[in-house]
Short mmCIF file of C-alpha atoms in Angstrom, two decimals:
data_model
loop_
_atom_site.label_atom_id
_atom_site.label_comp_id
_atom_site.label_asym_id
_atom_site.label_seq_id
_atom_site.Cartn_x
_atom_site.Cartn_y
_atom_site.Cartn_z
CA MET A 1 14.82 13.13 -52.57
CA ASP A 2 15.92 13.35 -48.94
CA PRO A 3 13.96 11.38 -46.83
CA HIS A 4 13.15 14.16 -44.45
CA ILE A 5 11.74 16.04 -47.38
CA THR A 6 9.80 12.94 -48.40
CA GLU A 7 8.23 12.03 -44.86
CA TRP A 8 6.92 15.66 -44.87
CA LEU A 9 5.43 15.44 -48.20
CA ASN A 10 3.96 12.30 -47.44
CA LEU A 11 2.37 13.50 -44.30
CA ALA A 12 1.14 16.86 -46.07
CA ILE A 13 -0.48 15.06 -49.05
CA ARG A 14 -2.12 12.18 -46.45
CA TRP A 15 -3.54 14.85 -44.52
CA VAL A 16 -5.09 16.65 -46.94
CA HIS A 17 -6.28 13.20 -48.80
CA MET A 18 -8.09 12.42 -45.26
CA ILE A 19 -9.85 15.47 -45.34
CA VAL A 20 -10.74 15.67 -48.66
CA GLY A 21 -11.92 12.11 -48.52
CA ILE A 22 -13.70 12.73 -45.38
CA ALA A 23 -15.52 15.20 -47.27
CA TRP A 24 -16.67 13.03 -50.05
CA ILE A 25 -17.63 9.92 -48.18
CA GLY A 26 -19.69 11.80 -45.78
CA ALA A 27 -21.15 13.76 -48.42
CA SER A 28 -21.84 10.29 -50.54
CA PHE A 29 -23.32 8.46 -47.30
CA TYR A 30 -25.50 11.45 -46.65
CA PHE A 31 -27.29 11.64 -49.72
CA VAL A 32 -27.54 7.71 -50.16
CA TRP A 33 -29.38 8.00 -46.55
CA LEU A 34 -31.62 10.83 -47.86
CA GLU A 35 -32.61 9.18 -51.11
CA ASN A 36 -33.73 6.30 -48.87
CA ASN A 37 -35.47 8.09 -46.09
CA LEU A 38 -37.17 10.38 -48.15
CA ASN A 39 -41.35 10.57 -47.41
CA ARG A 40 -43.29 9.26 -50.85
CA VAL A 41 -46.57 9.29 -49.72
CA ASN A 42 -48.62 11.87 -51.14
CA PRO A 43 -46.14 14.20 -52.40
CA LYS A 44 -46.70 17.36 -53.91
CA THR A 45 -47.00 17.83 -57.48
CA GLY A 46 -43.81 17.90 -59.18
CA LEU A 47 -41.90 15.94 -56.28
CA SER A 48 -40.81 12.66 -55.46
CA GLY A 49 -40.52 12.97 -51.21
CA ASP A 50 -39.44 15.11 -48.99
CA LEU A 51 -37.74 14.83 -45.60
CA TRP A 52 -37.82 16.61 -42.13
CA ALA A 53 -34.61 16.58 -40.15
CA ILE A 54 -33.38 18.19 -37.35
CA HIS A 55 -29.66 18.80 -36.45
CA GLY A 56 -27.35 21.19 -34.58
CA GLY A 57 -30.57 22.85 -32.93
CA GLY A 58 -32.12 23.31 -36.25
CA ILE A 59 -35.01 21.86 -38.24
CA TYR A 60 -34.42 21.56 -41.86
CA HIS A 61 -37.01 20.46 -44.79
CA LEU A 62 -35.60 19.02 -47.69
CA GLU A 63 -37.25 18.21 -50.92
CA LYS A 64 -36.69 16.12 -53.89
CA TYR A 65 -38.21 16.69 -57.36
CA LYS A 66 -38.97 14.11 -59.75
CA LEU A 67 -36.50 15.52 -62.41
CA ALA A 68 -36.10 19.34 -61.61
CA PRO A 69 -38.02 22.70 -60.52
CA PRO A 70 -39.66 24.65 -62.67
CA GLU A 71 -36.98 27.04 -62.88
CA MET A 72 -33.68 27.04 -61.62
CA PRO A 73 -32.45 28.60 -58.03
CA GLU A 74 -30.40 31.40 -57.62
CA HIS A 75 -28.12 29.16 -56.11
CA LEU A 76 -27.10 25.59 -56.20
CA HIS A 77 -24.37 23.84 -54.88
CA TRP A 78 -22.51 21.09 -56.59
CA PHE A 79 -20.56 18.39 -55.08
CA LYS A 80 -17.74 17.50 -57.16
CA TRP A 81 -14.46 18.96 -55.76
CA GLU A 82 -14.08 16.89 -52.76
CA ALA A 83 -14.02 13.67 -55.22
CA TYR A 84 -11.53 15.40 -57.61
CA PHE A 85 -9.26 16.26 -54.76
CA THR A 86 -9.28 12.98 -52.90
CA TRP A 87 -8.38 11.21 -56.10
CA ILE A 88 -5.57 13.71 -57.07
CA THR A 89 -4.23 13.48 -53.27
CA GLY A 90 -4.52 10.14 -53.67
CA VAL A 91 -2.46 9.59 -57.26
CA LEU A 92 0.14 11.88 -55.48
CA LEU A 93 0.53 9.62 -52.27
CA LEU A 94 0.81 6.83 -54.34
CA GLY A 95 3.88 8.28 -56.02
CA VAL A 96 5.39 9.56 -53.01
CA VAL A 97 5.05 6.48 -50.97
CA TYR A 98 4.88 3.76 -53.59
CA TYR A 99 6.75 4.94 -56.77
CA LEU A 100 9.57 6.84 -55.09
CA ASN A 101 10.61 3.89 -53.29
CA ALA A 102 9.58 1.05 -55.21
CA GLU A 103 11.80 -1.26 -54.68
CA ILE A 104 10.85 -0.91 -51.01
CA TYR A 105 7.15 -1.00 -50.89
CA LEU A 106 6.00 -1.91 -54.15
CA ILE A 107 7.85 -4.82 -55.78
CA ALA A 108 7.80 -8.38 -54.36
CA PRO A 109 10.71 -9.25 -52.57
CA GLY A 110 13.24 -11.24 -54.87
CA SER A 111 11.10 -10.81 -57.88
CA GLY A 112 13.75 -8.63 -59.99
CA MET A 113 11.45 -6.59 -61.40
CA GLU A 114 12.94 -3.17 -62.57
CA PRO A 115 11.01 -0.13 -60.95
CA THR A 116 10.07 1.60 -64.12
CA THR A 117 8.31 -2.13 -65.15
CA ALA A 118 6.58 -1.84 -61.64
CA ILE A 119 5.01 1.66 -61.86
CA ALA A 120 3.87 0.71 -65.40
CA ILE A 121 1.78 -2.18 -64.31
CA GLY A 122 0.53 0.02 -61.58
CA ILE A 123 -0.75 2.95 -63.52
CA GLY A 124 -1.48 0.71 -66.50
CA ALA A 125 -4.22 -1.17 -63.93
CA LEU A 126 -5.75 2.12 -62.93
CA ILE A 127 -6.48 3.05 -66.68
CA ALA A 128 -7.53 -0.81 -67.54
CA GLY A 129 -9.79 -0.59 -64.40
CA TRP A 130 -11.82 2.41 -65.17
CA PHE A 131 -12.52 1.22 -68.94
CA VAL A 132 -13.36 -2.42 -67.93
CA TYR A 133 -15.53 -1.04 -65.42
CA ASP A 134 -17.64 1.55 -67.71
CA LEU A 135 -17.71 -0.70 -70.65
CA LEU A 136 -19.82 -3.35 -68.26
CA CYS A 137 -21.66 -0.71 -66.96
CA GLU A 138 -22.63 0.83 -70.57
CA SER A 139 -23.28 -2.85 -71.79
CA PRO A 140 -26.43 -4.70 -71.28
CA LEU A 141 -25.26 -5.91 -68.35
CA GLY A 142 -25.65 -2.37 -67.14
CA LYS A 143 -29.18 -3.14 -66.92
CA THR A 144 -29.43 -6.12 -64.58
CA PRO A 145 -27.27 -4.12 -61.57
CA VAL A 146 -27.13 -7.36 -59.07
CA LEU A 147 -25.46 -9.45 -62.11
CA LEU A 148 -23.38 -6.27 -62.42
CA GLY A 149 -22.23 -5.85 -59.07
CA LEU A 150 -21.21 -9.73 -58.84
CA VAL A 151 -19.36 -9.45 -62.19
CA LEU A 152 -17.58 -6.09 -61.03
CA PHE A 153 -16.43 -8.00 -57.78
CA ILE A 154 -15.16 -11.15 -59.63
CA LEU A 155 -12.93 -8.81 -61.52
CA LEU A 156 -11.65 -6.92 -59.01
CA VAL A 157 -11.21 -9.83 -57.05
CA GLY A 158 -9.02 -11.22 -60.14
CA ALA A 159 -7.39 -8.00 -59.99
CA ALA A 160 -6.20 -8.65 -56.72
CA TYR A 161 -5.07 -11.99 -57.18
CA GLY A 162 -3.08 -11.07 -60.32
CA LEU A 163 -1.50 -7.77 -58.80
CA ALA A 164 -0.45 -9.77 -55.81
CA GLN A 165 1.76 -12.26 -57.92
CA VAL A 166 3.69 -9.40 -59.18
CA PHE A 167 3.80 -6.66 -56.35
CA SER A 168 4.16 -6.60 -52.65
CA GLY A 169 1.27 -7.33 -50.50
CA ARG A 170 0.89 -3.89 -49.46
CA GLY A 171 1.68 -2.56 -53.11
CA ALA A 172 -0.94 -5.02 -54.43
CA TYR A 173 -3.76 -3.94 -51.82
CA ILE A 174 -3.05 -0.28 -52.65
CA HIS A 175 -3.25 -0.45 -56.31
CA VAL A 176 -6.99 -2.63 -56.05
CA GLY A 177 -7.81 0.40 -54.02
CA ALA A 178 -6.65 3.08 -56.40
CA ILE A 179 -8.24 0.92 -58.82
CA ILE A 180 -11.53 1.35 -56.99
CA GLY A 181 -11.24 4.87 -56.12
CA THR A 182 -10.29 5.82 -60.10
CA ILE A 183 -13.65 4.04 -60.72
CA MET A 184 -15.11 5.85 -58.75
CA VAL A 185 -14.05 9.53 -59.37
CA GLY A 186 -14.48 8.48 -62.59
CA ASN A 187 -18.15 7.74 -62.12
CA VAL A 188 -18.40 11.43 -60.48
CA PHE A 189 -16.57 12.97 -63.64
CA ARG A 190 -17.61 11.17 -66.61
CA VAL A 191 -21.30 10.53 -65.49
CA ILE A 192 -22.60 11.79 -62.56
CA MET A 193 -21.29 15.52 -63.02
CA PRO A 194 -22.61 15.06 -67.18
CA ALA A 195 -26.10 14.25 -65.95
CA GLN A 196 -26.39 16.91 -63.85
CA ARG A 197 -25.43 19.50 -66.20
CA ASN A 198 -27.95 18.33 -68.74
CA LEU A 199 -30.59 18.16 -66.06
CA VAL A 200 -29.66 22.03 -65.26
CA SER A 201 -29.13 22.84 -68.67
CA ALA A 202 -32.64 21.52 -69.64
CA ILE A 203 -34.19 23.60 -67.30
CA GLU A 204 -32.66 26.43 -68.21
CA GLU A 205 -33.47 26.13 -71.79
CA ASN A 206 -36.77 25.45 -71.07
CA ARG A 207 -36.99 21.87 -72.50
CA GLU A 208 -37.98 18.15 -70.78
CA PRO A 209 -34.55 16.58 -69.15
CA ASP A 210 -33.89 13.05 -70.30
CA PRO A 211 -34.80 11.07 -67.14
CA ALA A 212 -32.01 8.24 -68.19
CA LEU A 213 -29.08 10.28 -67.40
CA PRO A 214 -29.91 10.97 -64.03
CA ALA A 215 -31.31 7.49 -63.74
CA LYS A 216 -27.81 6.54 -64.76
CA GLY A 217 -26.08 9.16 -62.74
CA LEU A 218 -27.59 7.53 -59.59
CA LEU A 219 -26.76 4.04 -60.36
CA ARG A 220 -23.09 4.83 -60.18
CA SER A 221 -23.60 6.66 -57.28
CA ARG A 222 -24.61 3.83 -55.40
CA HIS A 223 -21.69 1.66 -56.82
CA ASN A 224 -19.84 4.59 -55.12
CA ASN A 225 -21.39 3.84 -52.17
CA TYR A 226 -20.84 0.26 -51.66
CA LEU A 227 -17.23 0.50 -52.65
CA THR A 228 -16.50 3.21 -50.06
CA LEU A 229 -16.00 1.02 -47.15
CA PRO A 230 -13.64 -1.44 -49.06
CA VAL A 231 -11.61 1.27 -49.82
CA LEU A 232 -11.46 2.50 -46.40
CA PHE A 233 -10.26 -0.58 -45.08
CA ILE A 234 -7.19 -0.66 -47.81
CA MET A 235 -6.27 2.84 -46.77
CA ILE A 236 -5.70 1.82 -43.24
CA SER A 237 -4.27 -1.95 -44.43
CA ASN A 238 -0.67 -1.62 -44.32
CA HIS A 239 -1.06 -1.31 -40.45
CA PHE A 240 -2.45 -5.05 -40.46
CA PRO A 241 0.41 -7.54 -41.60
CA SER A 242 -1.74 -10.68 -41.16
CA THR A 243 -4.02 -9.81 -44.25
CA TYR A 244 -1.57 -8.11 -46.83
CA GLY A 245 1.21 -10.53 -45.49
CA SER A 246 -0.64 -13.79 -45.86
CA GLU A 247 0.02 -15.99 -48.75
CA TYR A 248 -4.06 -15.52 -49.46
CA ASN A 249 -3.68 -12.22 -48.84
CA TRP A 250 -5.73 -11.37 -52.02
CA ALA A 251 -8.74 -13.95 -50.42
CA ILE A 252 -8.69 -12.21 -47.03
CA LEU A 253 -9.24 -9.00 -49.25
CA ALA A 254 -12.18 -10.25 -50.94
CA GLY A 255 -13.62 -11.64 -47.45
CA LEU A 256 -12.94 -8.42 -46.26
CA ALA A 257 -14.95 -6.21 -49.03
CA ILE A 258 -17.80 -8.74 -48.96
CA PHE A 259 -18.26 -8.24 -45.09
CA SER A 260 -18.06 -4.24 -45.53
CA ILE A 261 -20.51 -4.69 -48.69
CA LEU A 262 -23.02 -6.49 -46.29
CA VAL A 263 -23.10 -3.64 -43.59
CA ARG A 264 -22.99 -0.79 -46.05
CA HIS A 265 -26.26 -2.38 -47.48
CA TYR A 266 -27.96 -3.04 -44.29
CA PHE A 267 -27.41 1.01 -43.21
CA ASN A 268 -28.65 1.52 -46.71
CA THR A 269 -31.93 -0.26 -45.97
CA ARG A 270 -32.68 -0.20 -42.51
CA HIS A 271 -34.62 2.64 -42.34
CA GLY A 272 -36.74 1.61 -44.77
CA SER A 273 -37.11 -2.27 -43.33
CA GLN A 274 -35.12 -4.85 -41.41
CA LYS A 275 -35.07 -7.68 -43.38
CA PHE A 276 -31.51 -7.15 -43.81
CA ALA A 277 -30.59 -6.94 -40.55
CA TRP A 278 -28.76 -10.48 -40.75
CA THR A 279 -25.93 -9.23 -42.51
CA VAL A 280 -24.18 -7.57 -39.51
CA PRO A 281 -23.91 -10.84 -37.33
CA VAL A 282 -23.03 -12.53 -40.44
CA ALA A 283 -20.24 -9.72 -41.31
CA ALA A 284 -19.21 -9.92 -37.79
CA LEU A 285 -19.22 -13.75 -37.73
CA GLY A 286 -17.27 -13.54 -40.97
CA MET A 287 -14.65 -11.62 -39.41
CA ILE A 288 -14.02 -14.02 -36.44
CA THR A 289 -14.12 -16.85 -39.04
CA LEU A 290 -11.50 -15.00 -41.13
CA ALA A 291 -9.32 -14.08 -38.30
CA PHE A 292 -9.20 -17.73 -36.96
CA VAL A 293 -8.50 -19.35 -40.55
CA THR A 294 -5.52 -17.27 -41.15
CA SER A 295 -4.08 -17.59 -38.00
CA PRO A 296 -0.42 -19.00 -38.56
CA ASN A 297 -1.33 -21.84 -36.26
CA MET A 298 -3.83 -23.45 -38.54
CA ASN A 299 -2.93 -25.79 -40.91
CA LYS A 300 1.00 -25.00 -40.34
CA PRO A 301 3.60 -27.31 -39.24
CA ALA A 302 5.60 -26.66 -36.41
CA ALA A 303 9.03 -24.68 -37.29
CA PRO A 304 12.03 -26.43 -37.16
CA VAL A 305 14.55 -25.89 -34.31
CA VAL A 306 17.57 -24.01 -35.52
CA LYS A 307 20.30 -24.10 -33.00
CA ALA A 308 22.81 -21.71 -31.97
CA PRO A 309 25.37 -21.34 -29.41
CA VAL A 310 24.22 -20.80 -25.59
CA ALA A 311 24.85 -16.68 -24.70
CA THR A 312 28.07 -16.11 -22.61
CA GLU A 313 30.15 -13.13 -22.08
CA SER A 314 33.21 -14.85 -23.76
CA ALA A 315 31.18 -15.74 -27.06
CA ALA A 316 32.77 -14.33 -29.99
CA THR A 317 30.56 -12.05 -32.66
CA PRO A 318 29.96 -13.25 -35.85
CA ALA A 319 31.80 -11.20 -38.53
CA SER A 320 29.25 -9.02 -40.27
CA GLY A 321 27.72 -10.75 -43.21
CA GLU A 322 27.78 -14.14 -41.70
CA VAL A 323 24.34 -15.97 -40.84
CA ALA A 324 24.26 -17.10 -37.57
CA GLN A 325 25.80 -20.94 -37.04
CA ALA A 326 23.94 -23.62 -35.22
CA ASP A 327 25.64 -25.51 -32.08
CA SER A 328 25.33 -28.79 -31.99
CA SER A 329 26.15 -28.75 -28.31
CA SER A 330 23.22 -27.27 -27.17
CA ASP A 331 19.13 -26.46 -28.56
CA LEU A 332 18.96 -22.90 -26.83
CA VAL A 333 19.36 -20.01 -28.95
CA SER A 334 21.76 -17.62 -28.02
CA PHE A 335 20.62 -13.75 -27.84
CA ASP A 336 24.14 -13.23 -29.13
CA ALA A 337 22.79 -14.96 -32.26
CA ILE A 338 19.46 -12.78 -32.87
CA ASN A 339 21.20 -9.56 -31.78
CA GLN A 340 23.53 -10.24 -34.86
CA VAL A 341 20.42 -11.56 -37.36
CA ILE A 342 18.40 -7.84 -36.24
CA GLN A 343 21.58 -5.72 -36.40
CA GLN A 344 22.37 -6.97 -39.82
CA ARG A 345 18.92 -7.21 -41.18
CA CYS A 346 16.28 -4.91 -39.22
CA SER A 347 18.42 -1.86 -37.75
CA VAL A 348 19.66 -0.67 -40.99
CA CYS A 349 16.18 1.05 -41.07
CA HIS A 350 14.97 0.38 -37.26
CA SER A 351 17.70 2.38 -35.74
CA ALA A 352 17.85 5.92 -33.65
CA THR A 353 20.23 6.64 -36.63
CA PRO A 354 19.01 4.74 -40.10
CA THR A 355 21.69 4.20 -42.42
CA HIS A 356 19.06 3.16 -45.13
CA ALA A 357 18.72 6.43 -47.42
CA ALA A 358 15.39 6.55 -47.65
CA PHE A 359 14.42 6.87 -44.10
CA ALA A 360 15.23 9.91 -41.61
CA ALA A 361 13.92 7.96 -38.84
CA ALA A 362 12.80 4.51 -37.58
CA PRO A 363 9.90 3.28 -39.59
CA ALA A 364 6.61 3.85 -37.16
CA GLY A 365 9.24 4.87 -34.04
CA VAL A 366 10.55 1.24 -33.95
CA ILE A 367 14.01 1.24 -32.48
CA LEU A 368 15.65 -2.11 -32.33
CA ASP A 369 19.29 -0.90 -31.23
CA THR A 370 19.19 -2.18 -27.63
CA PRO A 371 18.50 -5.52 -26.03
CA GLU A 372 15.70 -3.73 -24.01
CA GLU A 373 14.37 -2.23 -26.96
CA ILE A 374 14.33 -5.51 -29.26
CA LYS A 375 13.00 -7.46 -26.03
CA ALA A 376 10.07 -4.28 -26.14
CA ASN A 377 8.87 -4.97 -29.79
CA VAL A 378 8.98 -8.79 -29.63
CA PRO A 379 5.63 -9.32 -30.66
CA ARG A 380 6.01 -6.86 -33.62
CA ILE A 381 9.39 -8.45 -34.32
CA VAL A 382 7.19 -12.07 -34.89
CA ALA A 383 4.62 -10.96 -36.41
CA GLN A 384 6.34 -8.77 -39.13
CA THR A 385 9.45 -11.13 -39.98
CA VAL A 386 8.14 -14.50 -38.77
CA THR A 387 4.68 -14.77 -39.29
CA THR A 388 3.39 -12.79 -42.26
CA LYS A 389 7.53 -12.24 -43.62
CA VAL A 390 6.63 -8.89 -44.89
CA MET A 391 10.30 -7.49 -43.25
CA PRO A 392 12.46 -6.07 -44.07
CA LEU A 393 10.75 -4.41 -46.63
CA GLY A 394 11.03 -5.47 -49.75
CA ASN A 395 13.78 -8.00 -48.47
CA LEU A 396 16.27 -5.42 -49.08
CA THR A 397 18.57 -6.41 -46.34
CA GLN A 398 18.07 -10.56 -47.61
CA MET A 399 16.81 -12.08 -44.62
CA THR A 400 17.12 -15.44 -44.66
CA ASP A 401 14.27 -18.66 -43.87
CA ASP A 402 16.93 -20.00 -41.41
CA GLU A 403 17.24 -16.54 -39.35
CA ARG A 404 13.64 -15.98 -39.72
CA SER A 405 12.99 -19.62 -37.90
CA LEU A 406 16.22 -18.71 -35.57
CA ILE A 407 13.89 -15.69 -34.21
CA GLY A 408 10.95 -17.87 -33.95
CA THR A 409 12.58 -20.41 -31.65
CA TRP A 410 13.75 -17.85 -29.56
CA VAL A 411 10.67 -16.29 -29.08
CA GLU A 412 8.95 -20.02 -28.35
CA GLN A 413 11.83 -20.21 -25.61
CA GLY A 414 11.30 -17.35 -23.57
CA ALA A 415 12.98 -14.74 -25.61
CA MET A 416 15.76 -14.51 -23.09
CA ILE A 417 18.22 -11.21 -23.47
CA ASN A 418 20.66 -12.57 -20.83
#
């Protein structure tokens, strides 16, 4: 597909995905907040509680029935399309970004896996994720929510580890997010909405509603609430190569999920009690600790110095396809050697005129055509090619470890361009 069309298709789908996602998340957070803040002291007959609130210059009075009102109201708003369109646009985005460009974004560099195989694994993971989750929820384990949550978390961490063995870091992360998103929308479509339809039908048919179905729907709704923050991180994770690009990317994702769940739990309970206030500082401390232990300088031997010629005006530029060579006469890495590596391995995409068919413009606007542009992007180059090694994408240009080490040494020596 034409890269210009792909880019605009990506933009349009991503924008819609964000809009409907905000609507779904906002409704989910609000109704959990509403449930936790109902005044349940001496409620009116038939009610489980009520709430007075002020917003936007108006005062609202909300009431929740134990099961249902004696008669159905003429107008009843249903919350479902936000969830459905979030999942639909998410799957479309998964296809446009990761499946149409599987060699770049999805497949682990050097794995040799065929795109069709990788796509089949990805789709299979989404389907299996829902059925395993639903089976566990319907099992006796579903009657012990805390234990169920622990088992589900362990399984999701296991999925992250397994996917990280066959996909790129970004590909593994986005598929864990897609599994969680599929679980969330499956809860809406298969459990929450049927429970609500049963409740409405019982009222219209003047029969007693089954209290078990709304209770099951409430449990699945709470699952969705706690899963939201991990999914939100995964949606933005491609901006942070120190997470998905790490050797222990699956463990980092697990840690960040735990911290987000702790924060979510505090906000779910803070109006009734402050006994979980400790979760916020613990999550903050956990983030700091995670940043520290994942630092590239921790538990890592110093990179070996790779020797290359000192830059001179008369230095001959190696032929295309050759790796920059070392010169025993000097320890100083020349910019000519670095420029050769970057032009051969990076500027295929990161150029004002990319030659790779998948890109109409330089990704993220990073252009490395001139010495000045290279110098300005040194922090990005180091983070992406030396520290995490997530670039080049899919290592399509076959950057070697020696070349990565050469860049690292050049930067340590001051990243001089003259």
